[in-house]
CSV table of C-alpha atoms in Angstrom, one decimal:
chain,number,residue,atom,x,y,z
A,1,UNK,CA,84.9,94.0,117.4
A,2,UNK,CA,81.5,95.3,117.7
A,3,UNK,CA,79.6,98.3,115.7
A,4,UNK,CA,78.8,99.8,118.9
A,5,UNK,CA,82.8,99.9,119.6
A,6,UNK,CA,82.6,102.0,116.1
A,7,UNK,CA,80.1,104.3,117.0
A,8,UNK,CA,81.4,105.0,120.5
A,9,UNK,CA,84.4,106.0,119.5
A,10,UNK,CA,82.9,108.0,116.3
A,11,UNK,CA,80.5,109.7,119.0
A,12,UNK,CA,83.3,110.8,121.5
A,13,UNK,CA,86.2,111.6,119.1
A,14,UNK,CA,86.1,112.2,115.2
A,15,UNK,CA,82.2,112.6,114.8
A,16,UNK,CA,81.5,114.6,117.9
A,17,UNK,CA,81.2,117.6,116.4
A,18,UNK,CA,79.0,116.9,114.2
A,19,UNK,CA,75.2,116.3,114.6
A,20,UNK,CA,75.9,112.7,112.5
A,21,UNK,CA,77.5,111.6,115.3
A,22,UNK,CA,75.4,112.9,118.1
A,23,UNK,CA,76.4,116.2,119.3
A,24,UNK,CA,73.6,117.7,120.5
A,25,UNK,CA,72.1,113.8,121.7
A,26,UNK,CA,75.2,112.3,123.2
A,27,UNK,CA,76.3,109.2,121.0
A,28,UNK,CA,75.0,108.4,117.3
A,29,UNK,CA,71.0,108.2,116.9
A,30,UNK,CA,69.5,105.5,115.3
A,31,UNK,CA,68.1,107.4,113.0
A,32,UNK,CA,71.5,108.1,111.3
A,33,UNK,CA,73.0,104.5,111.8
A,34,UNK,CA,72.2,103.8,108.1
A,35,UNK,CA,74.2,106.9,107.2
A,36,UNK,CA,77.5,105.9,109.1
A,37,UNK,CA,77.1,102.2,108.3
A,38,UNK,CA,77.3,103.1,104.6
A,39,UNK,CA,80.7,104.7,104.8
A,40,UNK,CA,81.8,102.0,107.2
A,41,UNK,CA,81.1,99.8,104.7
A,42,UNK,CA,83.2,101.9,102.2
A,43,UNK,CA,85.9,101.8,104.7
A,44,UNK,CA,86.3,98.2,105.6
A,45,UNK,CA,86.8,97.4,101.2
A,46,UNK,CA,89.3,100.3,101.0
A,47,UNK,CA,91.3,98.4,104.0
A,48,UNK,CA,90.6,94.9,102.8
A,49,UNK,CA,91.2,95.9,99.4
A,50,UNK,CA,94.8,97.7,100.7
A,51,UNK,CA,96.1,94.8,103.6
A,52,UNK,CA,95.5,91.2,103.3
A,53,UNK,CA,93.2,90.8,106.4
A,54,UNK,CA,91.1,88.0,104.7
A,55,UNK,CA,91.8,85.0,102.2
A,56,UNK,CA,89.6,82.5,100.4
A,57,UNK,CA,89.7,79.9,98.2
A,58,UNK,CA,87.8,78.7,95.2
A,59,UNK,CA,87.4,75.3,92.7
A,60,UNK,CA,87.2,76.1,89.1
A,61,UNK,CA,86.6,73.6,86.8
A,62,UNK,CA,88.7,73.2,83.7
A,63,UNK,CA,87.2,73.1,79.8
A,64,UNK,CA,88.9,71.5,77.1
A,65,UNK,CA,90.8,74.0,74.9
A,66,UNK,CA,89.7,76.7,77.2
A,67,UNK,CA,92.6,79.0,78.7
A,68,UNK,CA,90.5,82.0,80.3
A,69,UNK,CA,88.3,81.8,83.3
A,70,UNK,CA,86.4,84.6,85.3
A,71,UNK,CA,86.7,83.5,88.8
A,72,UNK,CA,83.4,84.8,90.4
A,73,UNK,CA,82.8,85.3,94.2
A,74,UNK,CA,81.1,88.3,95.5
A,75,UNK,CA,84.0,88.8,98.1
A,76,UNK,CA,86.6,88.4,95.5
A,77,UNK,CA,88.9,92.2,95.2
A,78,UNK,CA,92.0,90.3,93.7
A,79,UNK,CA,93.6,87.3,92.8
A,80,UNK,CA,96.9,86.2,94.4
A,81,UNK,CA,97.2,82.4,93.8
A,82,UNK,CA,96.8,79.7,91.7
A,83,UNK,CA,97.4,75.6,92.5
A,84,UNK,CA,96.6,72.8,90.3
A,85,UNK,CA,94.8,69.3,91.5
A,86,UNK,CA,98.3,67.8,93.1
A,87,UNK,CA,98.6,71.3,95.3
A,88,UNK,CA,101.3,72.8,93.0
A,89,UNK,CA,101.5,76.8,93.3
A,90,UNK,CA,101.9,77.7,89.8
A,91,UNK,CA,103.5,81.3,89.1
A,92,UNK,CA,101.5,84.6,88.5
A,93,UNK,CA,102.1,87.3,86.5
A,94,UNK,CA,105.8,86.7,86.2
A,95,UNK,CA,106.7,88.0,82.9
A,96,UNK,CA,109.9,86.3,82.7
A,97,UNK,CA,108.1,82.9,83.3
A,98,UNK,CA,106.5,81.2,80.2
A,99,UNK,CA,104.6,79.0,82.7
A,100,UNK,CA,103.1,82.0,84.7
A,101,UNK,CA,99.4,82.1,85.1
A,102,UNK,CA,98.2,85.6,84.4
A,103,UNK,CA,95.4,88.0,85.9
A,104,UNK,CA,93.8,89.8,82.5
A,105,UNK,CA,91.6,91.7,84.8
A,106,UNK,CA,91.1,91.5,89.0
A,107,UNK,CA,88.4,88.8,88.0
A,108,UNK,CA,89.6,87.2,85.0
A,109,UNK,CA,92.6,84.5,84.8
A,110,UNK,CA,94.4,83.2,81.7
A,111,UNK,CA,96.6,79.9,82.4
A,112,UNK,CA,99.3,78.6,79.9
A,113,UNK,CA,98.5,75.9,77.5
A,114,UNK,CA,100.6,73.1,79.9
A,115,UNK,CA,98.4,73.8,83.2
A,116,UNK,CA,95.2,72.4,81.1
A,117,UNK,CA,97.0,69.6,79.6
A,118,UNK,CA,97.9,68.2,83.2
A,119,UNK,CA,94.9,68.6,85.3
A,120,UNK,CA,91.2,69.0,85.2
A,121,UNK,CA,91.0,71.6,87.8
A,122,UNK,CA,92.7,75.2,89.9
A,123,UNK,CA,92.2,76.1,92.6
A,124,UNK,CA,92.7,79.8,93.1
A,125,UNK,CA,93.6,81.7,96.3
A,126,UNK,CA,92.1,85.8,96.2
A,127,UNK,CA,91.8,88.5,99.0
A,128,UNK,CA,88.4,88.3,100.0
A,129,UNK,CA,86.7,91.3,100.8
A,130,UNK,CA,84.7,92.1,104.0
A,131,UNK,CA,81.0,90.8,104.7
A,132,UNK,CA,78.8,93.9,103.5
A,133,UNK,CA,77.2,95.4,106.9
A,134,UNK,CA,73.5,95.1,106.0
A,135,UNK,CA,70.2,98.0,107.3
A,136,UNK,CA,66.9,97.6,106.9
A,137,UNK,CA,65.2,100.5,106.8
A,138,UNK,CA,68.4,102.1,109.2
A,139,UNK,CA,67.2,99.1,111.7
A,140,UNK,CA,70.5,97.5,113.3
A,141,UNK,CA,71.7,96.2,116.6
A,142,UNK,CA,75.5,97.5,117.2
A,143,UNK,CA,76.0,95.8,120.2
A,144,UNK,CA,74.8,92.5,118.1
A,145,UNK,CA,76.5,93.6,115.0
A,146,UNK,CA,80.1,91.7,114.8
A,147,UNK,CA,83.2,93.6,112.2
A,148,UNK,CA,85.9,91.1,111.2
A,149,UNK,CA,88.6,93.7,111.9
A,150,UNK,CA,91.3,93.1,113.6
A,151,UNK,CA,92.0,95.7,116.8
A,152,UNK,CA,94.9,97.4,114.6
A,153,UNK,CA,93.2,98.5,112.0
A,154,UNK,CA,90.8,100.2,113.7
A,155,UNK,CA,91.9,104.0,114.1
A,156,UNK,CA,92.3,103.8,110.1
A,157,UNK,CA,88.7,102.6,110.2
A,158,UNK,CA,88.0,105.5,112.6
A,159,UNK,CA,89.9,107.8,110.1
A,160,UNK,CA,88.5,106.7,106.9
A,161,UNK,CA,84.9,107.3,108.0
A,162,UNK,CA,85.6,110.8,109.4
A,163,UNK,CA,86.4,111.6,106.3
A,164,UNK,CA,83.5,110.8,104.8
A,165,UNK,CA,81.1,112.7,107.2
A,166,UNK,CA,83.3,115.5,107.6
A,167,UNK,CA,83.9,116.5,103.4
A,168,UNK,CA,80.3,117.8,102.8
A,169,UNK,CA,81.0,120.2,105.8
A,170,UNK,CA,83.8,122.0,103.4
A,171,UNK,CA,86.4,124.4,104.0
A,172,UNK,CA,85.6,126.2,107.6
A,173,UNK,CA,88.2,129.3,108.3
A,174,UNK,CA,90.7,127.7,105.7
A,175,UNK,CA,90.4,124.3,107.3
A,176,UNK,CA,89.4,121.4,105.3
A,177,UNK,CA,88.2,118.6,107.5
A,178,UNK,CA,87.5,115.9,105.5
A,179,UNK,CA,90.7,116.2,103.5
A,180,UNK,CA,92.7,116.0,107.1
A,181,UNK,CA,91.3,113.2,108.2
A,182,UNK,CA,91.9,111.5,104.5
A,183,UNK,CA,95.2,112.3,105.3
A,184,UNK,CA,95.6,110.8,108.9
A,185,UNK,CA,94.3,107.8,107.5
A,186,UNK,CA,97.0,107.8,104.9
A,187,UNK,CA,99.5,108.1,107.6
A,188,UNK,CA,97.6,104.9,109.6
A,189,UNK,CA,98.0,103.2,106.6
A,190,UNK,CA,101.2,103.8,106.3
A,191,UNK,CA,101.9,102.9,109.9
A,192,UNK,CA,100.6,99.4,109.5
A,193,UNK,CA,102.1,98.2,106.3
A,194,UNK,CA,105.6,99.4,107.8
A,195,UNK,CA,104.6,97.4,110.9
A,196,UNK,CA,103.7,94.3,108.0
A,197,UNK,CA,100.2,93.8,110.3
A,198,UNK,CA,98.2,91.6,107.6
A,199,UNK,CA,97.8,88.1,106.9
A,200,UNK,CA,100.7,85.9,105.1
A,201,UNK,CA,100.0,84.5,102.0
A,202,UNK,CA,99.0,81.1,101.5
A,203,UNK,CA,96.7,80.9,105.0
A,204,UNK,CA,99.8,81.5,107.2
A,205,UNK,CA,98.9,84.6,109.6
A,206,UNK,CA,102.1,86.5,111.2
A,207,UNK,CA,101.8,89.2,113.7
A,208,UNK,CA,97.3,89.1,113.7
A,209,UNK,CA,97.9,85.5,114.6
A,210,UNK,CA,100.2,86.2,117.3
A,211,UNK,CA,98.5,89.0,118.5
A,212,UNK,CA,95.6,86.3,118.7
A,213,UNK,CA,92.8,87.8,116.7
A,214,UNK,CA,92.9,85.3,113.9
């Protein structure tokens, strides 16, 4: 989708009573694009850090005698799978299994002494976090300006960045708000992991896939 999708509906529905998302102008100034891009950007982690929307891969290299790695990618918000050099899924974080690989912090991985003695490199699988949205000085082009969010996601999107613009209003006749709209996002959150709309494991996409957005 594009960021001028974002900011149309921002401008019509959960922003449009605010001057942020251009009340008295008719649709979201340019001037103030910097300010809603920066909880947009907040919003897209919190959903790729909550649904699997995006998976990546990366090659480690293995050091003799060396059982911990920090896996470092700037997209990386948590690990999820591990493979050795014949393609073999090793098991994470299983308690019960003495062969498990295990995450000692969302960016740090500790394999058993047996992985090491039988190949010379992992590969490791991790839910990738969205592409940062980037102003310069508040310049942007929305209708240039591509998201990587699927069409589902979107009203939690919508949600999450009302929120944001709407908790330094405060309370207003007992009404919070920015604490509502926290809360319909919870609910659209809710909606779409009953609904299981995220990406399989292992590169295999259900319902996004069928609904042809991936």
């Amino acid at each position: 989708m594009k960021l001028s999708e974002v900011f149309e509906q921002l401008s019509v529905g959960e922003l449009s009573q605010l001057s942020l998302g251009g009340a008295e102008t008719g649709g979201i100034d340019p001037s103030n694009y910097a300010k809603v891009v920066a909880h947009l950007n907040l919003g897209l982690t919190a959903l790729y850090t909550r649904f699997t929307l995006k998976e990546a891969e990366l090659i480690i290299p293995l050091e003799t005698g060396v059982l911990t790695y920090t896996v470092q990618a700037p997209d990386l918000l948590k690990i999820e799978r591990v493979f050795d050099a014949a393609g073999k899924e090793w098991a994470l974080n299983d308690e019960a299994n003495l062969l498990a690989c295990r995450t000692l912090t969302p960016t740090t991985l500790r394999i058993p002494p047996e992985f090491l003695a039988q190949n010379g490199m992992l590969r490791v699988g991790y839910r990738a976090n969205h592409p940062r949205v980037e102003t310069f000085r508040g310049s942007i082009d929305p209708e240039e300006t591509m998201l990587e969010l699927p069409y589902s996601h979107f009203q939690a999107l919508l949600y999450f960045i009302a929120s944001r613009c709407h908790n330094p209003v405060g309370m207003t006749n007992e009404f919070h708000s920015g604490n509502s709209y926290y809360a319909k996002y919870e609910a659209e959150c809710m909606r779409l992991e009953n609904e299981n709309l995220e990406t399989d494991q292992g590169g295999q996409y259900n319902r996004l896939r069928a609904n042809g957005w991936v």
